[in-house]
CSV table of C-alpha atoms in Angstrom, one decimal:
chain,number,residue,atom,x,y,z
A,463,MET,CA,205.8,138.4,-85.2
A,464,ARG,CA,205.4,135.1,-83.4
A,465,ASN,CA,206.3,136.7,-80.1
A,466,THR,CA,203.7,139.4,-80.3
A,467,TRP,CA,200.8,137.4,-81.6
A,468,CYS,CA,199.0,137.0,-78.2
A,469,ASP,CA,199.7,140.7,-77.4
A,470,ILE,CA,198.1,141.8,-80.6
A,471,GLU,CA,195.0,139.6,-80.0
A,472,ARG,CA,194.7,141.0,-76.4
A,473,GLN,CA,194.8,144.6,-77.7
A,474,ASN,CA,192.1,143.8,-80.3
A,475,LEU,CA,190.0,142.3,-77.5
A,476,ALA,CA,190.3,145.5,-75.5
A,477,ALA,CA,189.2,147.6,-78.4
A,478,TYR,CA,186.4,145.2,-79.2
A,479,GLU,CA,185.1,145.3,-75.6
A,480,TYR,CA,185.2,149.1,-75.6
A,481,LEU,CA,183.2,149.4,-78.8
A,482,CYS,CA,180.7,147.0,-77.3
A,483,HIS,CA,180.4,149.2,-74.2
A,484,VAL,CA,179.9,152.3,-76.5
A,485,SER,CA,177.1,150.4,-78.4
A,486,GLU,CA,175.5,149.5,-75.0
A,487,ALA,CA,175.5,153.1,-73.9
A,488,LYS,CA,174.1,154.2,-77.3
A,489,GLU,CA,171.2,151.8,-77.1
A,490,TRP,CA,170.5,152.7,-73.5
A,491,ILE,CA,170.4,156.5,-74.2
A,492,GLU,CA,168.1,155.9,-77.2
A,493,ALA,CA,165.7,153.9,-75.0
A,494,CYS,CA,165.7,156.6,-72.3
A,495,ILE,CA,165.2,159.7,-74.6
A,496,GLN,CA,163.1,157.8,-77.2
A,497,GLU,CA,165.3,159.3,-80.0
A,498,PRO,CA,167.8,157.6,-82.4
A,499,LEU,CA,171.4,158.6,-82.2
A,500,VAL,CA,174.1,158.5,-84.9
A,501,ASP,CA,176.1,155.5,-85.9
A,502,ILE,CA,178.6,154.2,-83.4
A,503,ALA,CA,181.5,155.4,-85.6
A,504,GLU,CA,180.3,159.0,-85.1
A,505,LEU,CA,178.8,158.6,-81.6
A,506,GLU,CA,181.7,160.1,-79.6
A,507,ASP,CA,181.8,163.2,-81.8
A,508,SER,CA,178.0,163.7,-81.6
A,509,LEU,CA,178.0,163.5,-77.8
A,510,ARG,CA,180.4,166.4,-77.6
A,511,ASP,CA,177.7,169.0,-78.0
A,512,GLY,CA,176.0,167.6,-74.9
A,513,VAL,CA,172.5,167.6,-76.5
A,514,ALA,CA,171.9,163.8,-76.0
A,515,LEU,CA,173.2,163.9,-72.4
A,516,ALA,CA,171.1,166.9,-71.5
A,517,LYS,CA,168.0,165.2,-72.9
A,518,LEU,CA,169.0,162.1,-70.8
A,519,ALA,CA,169.3,164.3,-67.7
A,520,ARG,CA,165.9,165.7,-68.3
A,521,THR,CA,164.4,162.2,-68.0
A,522,PHE,CA,165.5,161.7,-64.4
A,523,CYS,CA,166.2,165.2,-63.0
A,524,PRO,CA,164.3,167.8,-65.1
A,525,GLU,CA,164.6,170.6,-62.6
A,526,VAL,CA,168.3,171.2,-63.2
A,527,VAL,CA,168.0,171.1,-67.0
A,528,GLY,CA,167.4,174.5,-68.6
A,529,LYS,CA,167.1,175.3,-72.3
A,530,ILE,CA,169.1,172.9,-74.4
A,531,TYR,CA,171.1,174.6,-77.1
A,532,GLN,CA,170.7,172.6,-80.3
A,533,GLN,CA,171.3,173.6,-83.9
A,534,SER,CA,169.1,172.3,-86.8
A,535,GLY,CA,172.0,170.4,-88.4
A,536,GLN,CA,174.9,168.5,-87.0
A,537,VAL,CA,177.9,170.8,-86.5
A,538,MET,CA,181.4,169.5,-86.2
A,539,LEU,CA,183.2,171.2,-83.2
A,540,THR,CA,186.1,172.8,-85.1
A,541,ALA,CA,188.2,175.5,-83.5
A,542,GLY,CA,186.0,178.3,-84.9
A,543,VAL,CA,182.8,176.7,-83.7
A,544,ARG,CA,184.3,176.2,-80.3
A,545,ARG,CA,185.2,179.9,-80.0
A,546,ARG,CA,181.7,181.0,-81.0
A,547,PHE,CA,179.5,178.4,-79.1
A,548,VAL,CA,181.8,177.2,-76.3
A,549,PHE,CA,179.5,178.5,-73.6
A,550,LYS,CA,176.3,177.2,-75.2
A,551,TYR,CA,177.6,173.7,-75.7
A,552,THR,CA,179.2,173.5,-72.3
A,553,ASP,CA,175.9,174.5,-70.8
A,554,ASN,CA,174.4,171.3,-72.2
A,555,ILE,CA,177.1,169.2,-70.6
A,556,ASN,CA,176.9,171.1,-67.3
A,557,PHE,CA,173.2,170.3,-67.2
A,558,PHE,CA,174.1,166.6,-67.2
A,559,LEU,CA,176.8,167.0,-64.7
A,560,SER,CA,174.5,168.9,-62.4
A,561,ALA,CA,171.9,166.2,-62.8
A,562,ILE,CA,174.2,163.3,-61.7
A,563,ARG,CA,175.3,165.4,-58.8
A,564,GLN,CA,171.7,166.0,-57.8
A,565,VAL,CA,170.9,162.3,-57.8
A,566,ARG,CA,174.1,161.6,-55.8
A,567,LEU,CA,175.9,159.4,-58.3
A,568,PRO,CA,179.2,158.6,-56.6
A,569,ARG,CA,181.9,161.0,-57.4
A,570,LEU,CA,184.3,158.4,-58.7
A,571,PHE,CA,182.0,157.9,-61.8
A,572,HIS,CA,181.9,161.6,-62.8
A,573,PHE,CA,183.9,163.0,-65.7
A,574,GLU,CA,185.3,166.5,-66.3
A,575,LEU,CA,183.8,168.8,-68.9
A,576,THR,CA,187.0,168.7,-71.0
A,577,ASP,CA,186.9,164.9,-71.0
A,578,LEU,CA,183.8,165.1,-73.3
A,579,TYR,CA,184.0,168.5,-75.0
A,580,ASP,CA,187.7,168.2,-76.0
A,581,ARG,CA,187.6,164.4,-76.2
A,582,LYS,CA,190.4,164.1,-73.6
A,583,ASN,CA,188.9,161.0,-72.0
A,584,MET,CA,185.9,159.6,-73.9
A,585,PRO,CA,186.1,156.2,-72.1
A,586,ARG,CA,185.5,158.0,-68.9
A,587,VAL,CA,182.3,159.5,-70.3
A,588,ILE,CA,181.0,156.1,-71.5
A,589,TYR,CA,182.0,154.7,-68.0
A,590,CYS,CA,179.8,157.4,-66.4
A,591,VAL,CA,176.8,156.6,-68.6
A,592,HIS,CA,177.2,152.9,-67.7
A,593,ALA,CA,177.4,153.7,-64.0
A,594,LEU,CA,174.3,156.0,-64.3
A,595,SER,CA,172.3,153.2,-65.9
A,596,HIS,CA,173.1,150.8,-63.0
A,597,PHE,CA,172.4,153.6,-60.5
A,598,LEU,CA,168.9,154.5,-61.9
A,599,LEU,CA,168.0,150.9,-62.5
A,600,LYS,CA,168.0,150.3,-58.8
A,601,MET,CA,165.2,152.8,-58.5
A,602,GLY,CA,163.2,151.3,-61.4
A,603,ILE,CA,163.0,154.5,-63.5
A,604,ALA,CA,165.4,153.5,-66.2
A,605,PRO,CA,165.6,150.4,-68.4
A,606,GLU,CA,168.4,147.9,-68.0
A,607,MET,CA,171.4,148.3,-70.2
A,608,LYS,CA,172.0,145.3,-72.5
A,609,ASP,CA,175.2,143.3,-72.5
A,610,LEU,CA,176.4,143.3,-76.1
A,611,VAL,CA,179.9,141.8,-75.6
A,612,GLY,CA,180.2,138.8,-77.9
A,613,HIS,CA,177.1,139.8,-79.9
A,614,LEU,CA,178.5,142.4,-82.2
A,615,GLU,CA,181.1,142.4,-84.9
A,616,PHE,CA,183.5,145.1,-86.0
A,617,SER,CA,185.9,145.4,-88.9
A,618,GLU,CA,189.6,145.1,-88.5
A,619,ALA,CA,190.1,148.7,-89.5
A,620,GLN,CA,187.6,149.9,-86.9
A,621,LEU,CA,189.3,147.9,-84.2
A,622,ALA,CA,192.7,149.1,-85.2
A,623,LEU,CA,191.5,152.8,-85.2
A,624,THR,CA,189.9,152.4,-81.8
A,625,GLN,CA,193.0,150.7,-80.3
A,626,ALA,CA,195.1,153.5,-81.6
A,627,GLU,CA,192.9,156.1,-80.0
A,628,LEU,CA,193.0,154.2,-76.7
A,629,ASP,CA,196.8,154.0,-76.9
A,630,ASN,CA,197.0,157.8,-77.5
A,631,LEU,CA,194.7,158.5,-74.6
A,632,GLY,CA,197.5,157.6,-72.1
A,633,ALA,CA,195.0,156.5,-69.4
A,634,ASN,CA,193.9,153.2,-68.0
A,635,MET,CA,190.6,151.7,-69.3
A,636,PRO,CA,187.8,152.0,-66.6
A,637,SER,CA,186.7,148.7,-65.1
A,638,PHE,CA,183.2,148.4,-66.6
A,639,HIS,CA,182.6,145.0,-64.9
A,640,MET,CA,183.2,146.5,-61.4
A,641,ILE,CA,180.5,149.2,-61.7
A,642,ASP,CA,177.7,147.3,-59.9
A,643,SER,CA,179.9,146.3,-57.0
A,644,SER,CA,181.3,149.9,-56.7
A,645,ILE,CA,177.8,151.4,-56.5
A,646,GLY,CA,176.6,148.8,-53.9
A,647,SER,CA,173.2,149.3,-52.4
A,648,ARG,CA,173.3,153.1,-52.3
A,649,ARG,CA,169.9,154.7,-53.1
A,650,PRO,CA,169.9,157.8,-55.3
A,651,ARG,CA,168.0,161.0,-54.5
A,652,LEU,CA,165.6,161.5,-57.3
A,653,SER,CA,163.5,164.4,-58.4
A,654,ARG,CA,159.9,164.4,-57.1
A,655,GLU,CA,158.8,165.2,-60.6
A,656,VAL,CA,160.2,162.0,-61.8
A,657,CYS,CA,159.4,159.8,-58.8
A,658,PRO,CA,156.9,161.4,-56.4
A,659,LEU,CA,156.5,159.9,-53.0
A,660,MET,CA,153.2,158.1,-52.7
A,661,PRO,CA,151.8,156.8,-49.4
A,662,ALA,CA,152.7,153.3,-50.4
A,663,ASP,CA,156.3,154.4,-51.2
A,664,MET,CA,156.5,156.2,-47.8
A,665,ASN,CA,155.4,153.0,-46.0
A,666,GLU,CA,157.9,151.0,-48.0
A,667,ASP,CA,160.7,153.4,-47.2
A,668,GLN,CA,159.7,153.3,-43.5
A,669,ASP,CA,159.9,149.5,-43.6
A,670,ILE,CA,163.3,149.6,-45.2
A,671,GLU,CA,164.6,152.0,-42.6
A,672,GLU,CA,163.2,149.7,-39.8
A,673,ASP,CA,164.9,146.7,-41.5
A,674,ASP,CA,168.2,148.7,-41.7
A,675,GLU,CA,167.9,149.6,-38.0
A,676,GLU,CA,167.4,146.0,-37.1
A,677,GLU,CA,170.3,144.9,-39.2
A,678,TYR,CA,172.7,147.5,-37.7
A,679,ALA,CA,171.4,146.7,-34.2
A,680,ASP,CA,172.7,143.2,-34.5
A,681,GLU,CA,176.3,144.4,-35.2
A,682,PRO,CA,178.7,144.1,-32.2
A,683,ALA,CA,179.8,147.7,-32.6
A,684,THR,CA,176.2,149.0,-32.5
A,685,ARG,CA,175.5,146.9,-29.4
A,686,GLN,CA,178.5,148.4,-27.7
A,687,ILE,CA,177.4,151.9,-28.5
A,688,GLN,CA,173.9,151.2,-27.3
A,689,ALA,CA,175.3,149.8,-24.0
A,690,VAL,CA,177.1,153.0,-23.2
A,691,GLN,CA,175.5,155.0,-20.4
A,692,PHE,CA,176.3,158.7,-20.2
A,693,ASP,CA,175.2,161.5,-18.0
A,694,GLU,CA,172.0,163.1,-19.2
A,695,ASP,CA,172.4,166.2,-17.0
A,696,VAL,CA,172.6,169.1,-19.6
A,697,SER,CA,171.7,171.9,-17.2
A,698,TYR,CA,175.1,173.5,-18.0
A,699,LEU,CA,173.8,174.2,-21.5
A,700,ASP,CA,171.5,176.9,-20.1
A,701,ASP,CA,174.2,178.5,-17.9
A,702,PRO,CA,174.8,182.0,-19.3
A,703,ASN,CA,178.2,182.2,-17.6
A,704,ILE,CA,179.6,179.4,-19.8
A,705,ASP,CA,180.4,180.4,-23.4
A,706,ARG,CA,179.4,178.4,-26.4
A,707,MET,CA,182.8,176.7,-27.0
A,708,GLN,CA,183.1,175.6,-23.4
A,709,LYS,CA,179.5,174.1,-23.5
A,710,ALA,CA,180.4,172.1,-26.6
A,711,LYS,CA,183.6,170.9,-25.0
A,712,LEU,CA,181.8,169.8,-21.8
A,713,TYR,CA,179.1,168.1,-23.9
A,714,TRP,CA,181.5,165.9,-25.9
A,715,GLU,CA,183.7,165.2,-22.9
A,716,ARG,CA,180.8,163.6,-21.2
A,717,ARG,CA,180.2,161.5,-24.3
A,718,ILE,CA,183.7,160.5,-25.2
A,719,ASP,CA,182.9,156.8,-24.9
A,720,VAL,CA,180.3,157.1,-27.6
A,721,VAL,CA,182.8,158.9,-29.9
A,722,ILE,CA,185.4,156.2,-29.2
A,723,GLN,CA,182.8,153.5,-30.1
A,724,TYR,CA,181.9,155.2,-33.3
A,725,GLN,CA,185.5,155.6,-34.2
A,726,ARG,CA,186.1,151.9,-33.5
A,727,SER,CA,183.0,151.0,-35.7
A,728,ALA,CA,184.3,153.2,-38.5
A,729,ARG,CA,187.8,151.6,-38.4
A,730,GLN,CA,186.2,148.2,-38.5
A,731,ARG,CA,184.1,149.1,-41.5
A,732,LEU,CA,187.1,150.6,-43.3
A,733,ALA,CA,189.2,147.5,-42.5
A,734,GLU,CA,186.4,145.3,-43.9
A,735,ARG,CA,186.4,147.4,-47.1
A,736,VAL,CA,190.2,147.2,-47.4
A,737,VAL,CA,190.0,143.4,-47.0
A,738,GLU,CA,187.3,143.2,-49.7
A,739,GLU,CA,189.3,145.3,-52.1
A,740,LYS,CA,192.4,143.2,-51.5
A,741,ARG,CA,190.3,140.1,-52.2
A,742,GLN,CA,189.1,141.5,-55.5
A,743,ALA,CA,192.7,142.5,-56.4
A,744,ARG,CA,193.9,139.0,-55.7
A,745,ARG,CA,191.1,137.6,-57.9
A,746,TYR,CA,192.1,140.0,-60.7
A,747,LEU,CA,195.8,138.9,-60.3
A,748,ARG,CA,194.7,135.3,-60.6
A,749,MET,CA,192.9,136.1,-63.8
A,750,VAL,CA,196.0,137.9,-65.1
A,751,GLU,CA,198.2,134.9,-64.2
A,752,SER,CA,195.8,132.6,-66.0
A,753,ALA,CA,195.9,134.8,-69.1
A,754,THR,CA,199.8,134.7,-68.9
A,755,VAL,CA,199.8,130.9,-68.7
A,756,MET,CA,197.5,130.7,-71.7
A,757,GLN,CA,199.8,133.0,-73.6
A,758,SER,CA,202.8,130.9,-72.7
A,759,MET,CA,201.0,127.7,-73.8
A,760,SER,CA,200.0,129.3,-77.1
A,761,ARG,CA,203.5,130.4,-77.8
A,762,MET,CA,204.8,126.9,-76.9
A,763,VAL,CA,202.4,125.3,-79.3
A,764,LEU,CA,203.3,127.6,-82.1
A,765,ALA,CA,207.0,127.1,-81.4
A,766,ARG,CA,206.6,123.3,-81.4
A,767,ARG,CA,204.7,123.4,-84.7
A,768,GLU,CA,207.5,125.4,-86.3
A,769,LEU,CA,210.1,123.1,-84.8
A,770,LEU,CA,208.4,120.1,-86.2
A,771,ALA,CA,208.0,121.7,-89.6
A,772,TYR,CA,211.7,122.6,-89.6
A,773,ARG,CA,212.7,119.1,-88.7
A,774,ASP,CA,210.5,117.6,-91.4
A,775,GLU,CA,212.0,119.9,-93.9
A,776,GLU,CA,215.5,119.0,-92.8
A,777,LEU,CA,214.8,115.3,-93.1
A,778,ARG,CA,213.4,115.7,-96.5
A,779,LEU,CA,216.5,117.6,-97.7
A,780,ILE,CA,218.7,114.9,-96.2
A,781,GLU,CA,216.8,112.1,-98.1
A,782,GLU,CA,217.0,114.1,-101.3
A,783,GLU,CA,220.8,114.5,-100.9
A,784,GLU,CA,221.2,110.8,-100.2
A,785,GLN,CA,219.2,109.9,-103.2
A,786,ARG,CA,221.2,112.2,-105.4
A,787,LEU,CA,224.5,110.7,-104.1
A,788,MET,CA,223.3,107.2,-104.8
A,789,GLU,CA,222.3,108.1,-108.3
A,790,ALA,CA,225.7,109.7,-108.9
A,791,GLU,CA,227.5,106.6,-107.6
A,792,GLU,CA,225.5,104.3,-109.9
A,793,GLN,CA,226.2,106.6,-112.9
A,794,ARG,CA,230.0,106.5,-112.0
A,795,LEU,CA,229.9,102.7,-111.8
A,796,MET,CA,228.1,102.4,-115.2
A,797,GLU,CA,230.7,104.7,-116.8
A,798,ALA,CA,233.6,102.7,-115.3
A,799,GLU,CA,232.0,99.4,-116.6
A,800,GLU,CA,231.6,100.8,-120.1
A,801,TYR,CA,235.2,102.1,-120.1
A,802,ARG,CA,236.5,98.6,-119.0
A,803,LEU,CA,234.5,96.9,-121.8
A,804,GLN,CA,235.8,99.3,-124.3
A,805,ILE,CA,239.5,98.6,-123.2
A,806,GLN,CA,238.8,94.9,-123.4
A,807,ARG,CA,237.4,95.1,-127.0
A,808,GLU,CA,240.4,97.1,-128.1
A,809,GLU,CA,242.8,94.6,-126.7
A,810,GLU,CA,241.0,91.7,-128.4
A,811,ALA,CA,241.1,93.6,-131.7
A,812,VAL,CA,244.9,94.0,-131.4
């Protein structure tokens, strides 16, 4: 038990953080749809019908959300219910999946329909909701998701049950803390019904595009591409004796330098991304090493405490044994003295 104490605490920490993330997603969805959801213990089951997610999709992309199928009372998705209403409930989920595709949420945050409907990977669903909150917050049409880690308390039974479900899942826990860096500065494409373009917004977008152009114009690869001079004679494009494929071949052969420069720029950007990913991986490994050192120190402290307790107990037993031997020796000497006096009195009497 002593050797697994830190491991057990780490597992409880993983379950605690996941339950906090579920609570964060619950409060954020409630703030968006202006409706209360069920308690966190039943939240994952209640999300399986797709009603809450379809209502959430209607807040930022209403044109892809049709009629939401919803029964008057809460229905548990048993085998019989799944056979009868499988298409109706999956339509609700598909509304949400279509909405996040419409706003161009990066594909790495999407989940599969079976992940939610059959509860094959519920952490992936919660991860998607977190990523969507960060994505929509950049456009200012969704509230910010609260950080509840460290502010909530859960029972030991709830933590143990959650950890058992995560262990049975057989998949790695998504990195919730890396969502913001994974999304980056990408701007979503929103519905005009939710965020119509006003003249001020159009001017702002134009200013942003001009700033981006100035930023990219300062890059070495962009300067090299702009410095390329190629032949502007495109009269061969109107020649009826040259087929379409040959025209395309001639067009790009005369612009091969531009293609090479773009390839070089793309390789440079990919290399920079790989370097950044490796830097983040090294940072994560340092955190893991620090956690390992803390675990080793904790085990060392516990082992030293037990060793000191064992040594104190051994010293106490030795002192008790010495005291018992001394008392036995005194008793033996007293008996010998009494016997000697008795012999002496007998001799005097004779």
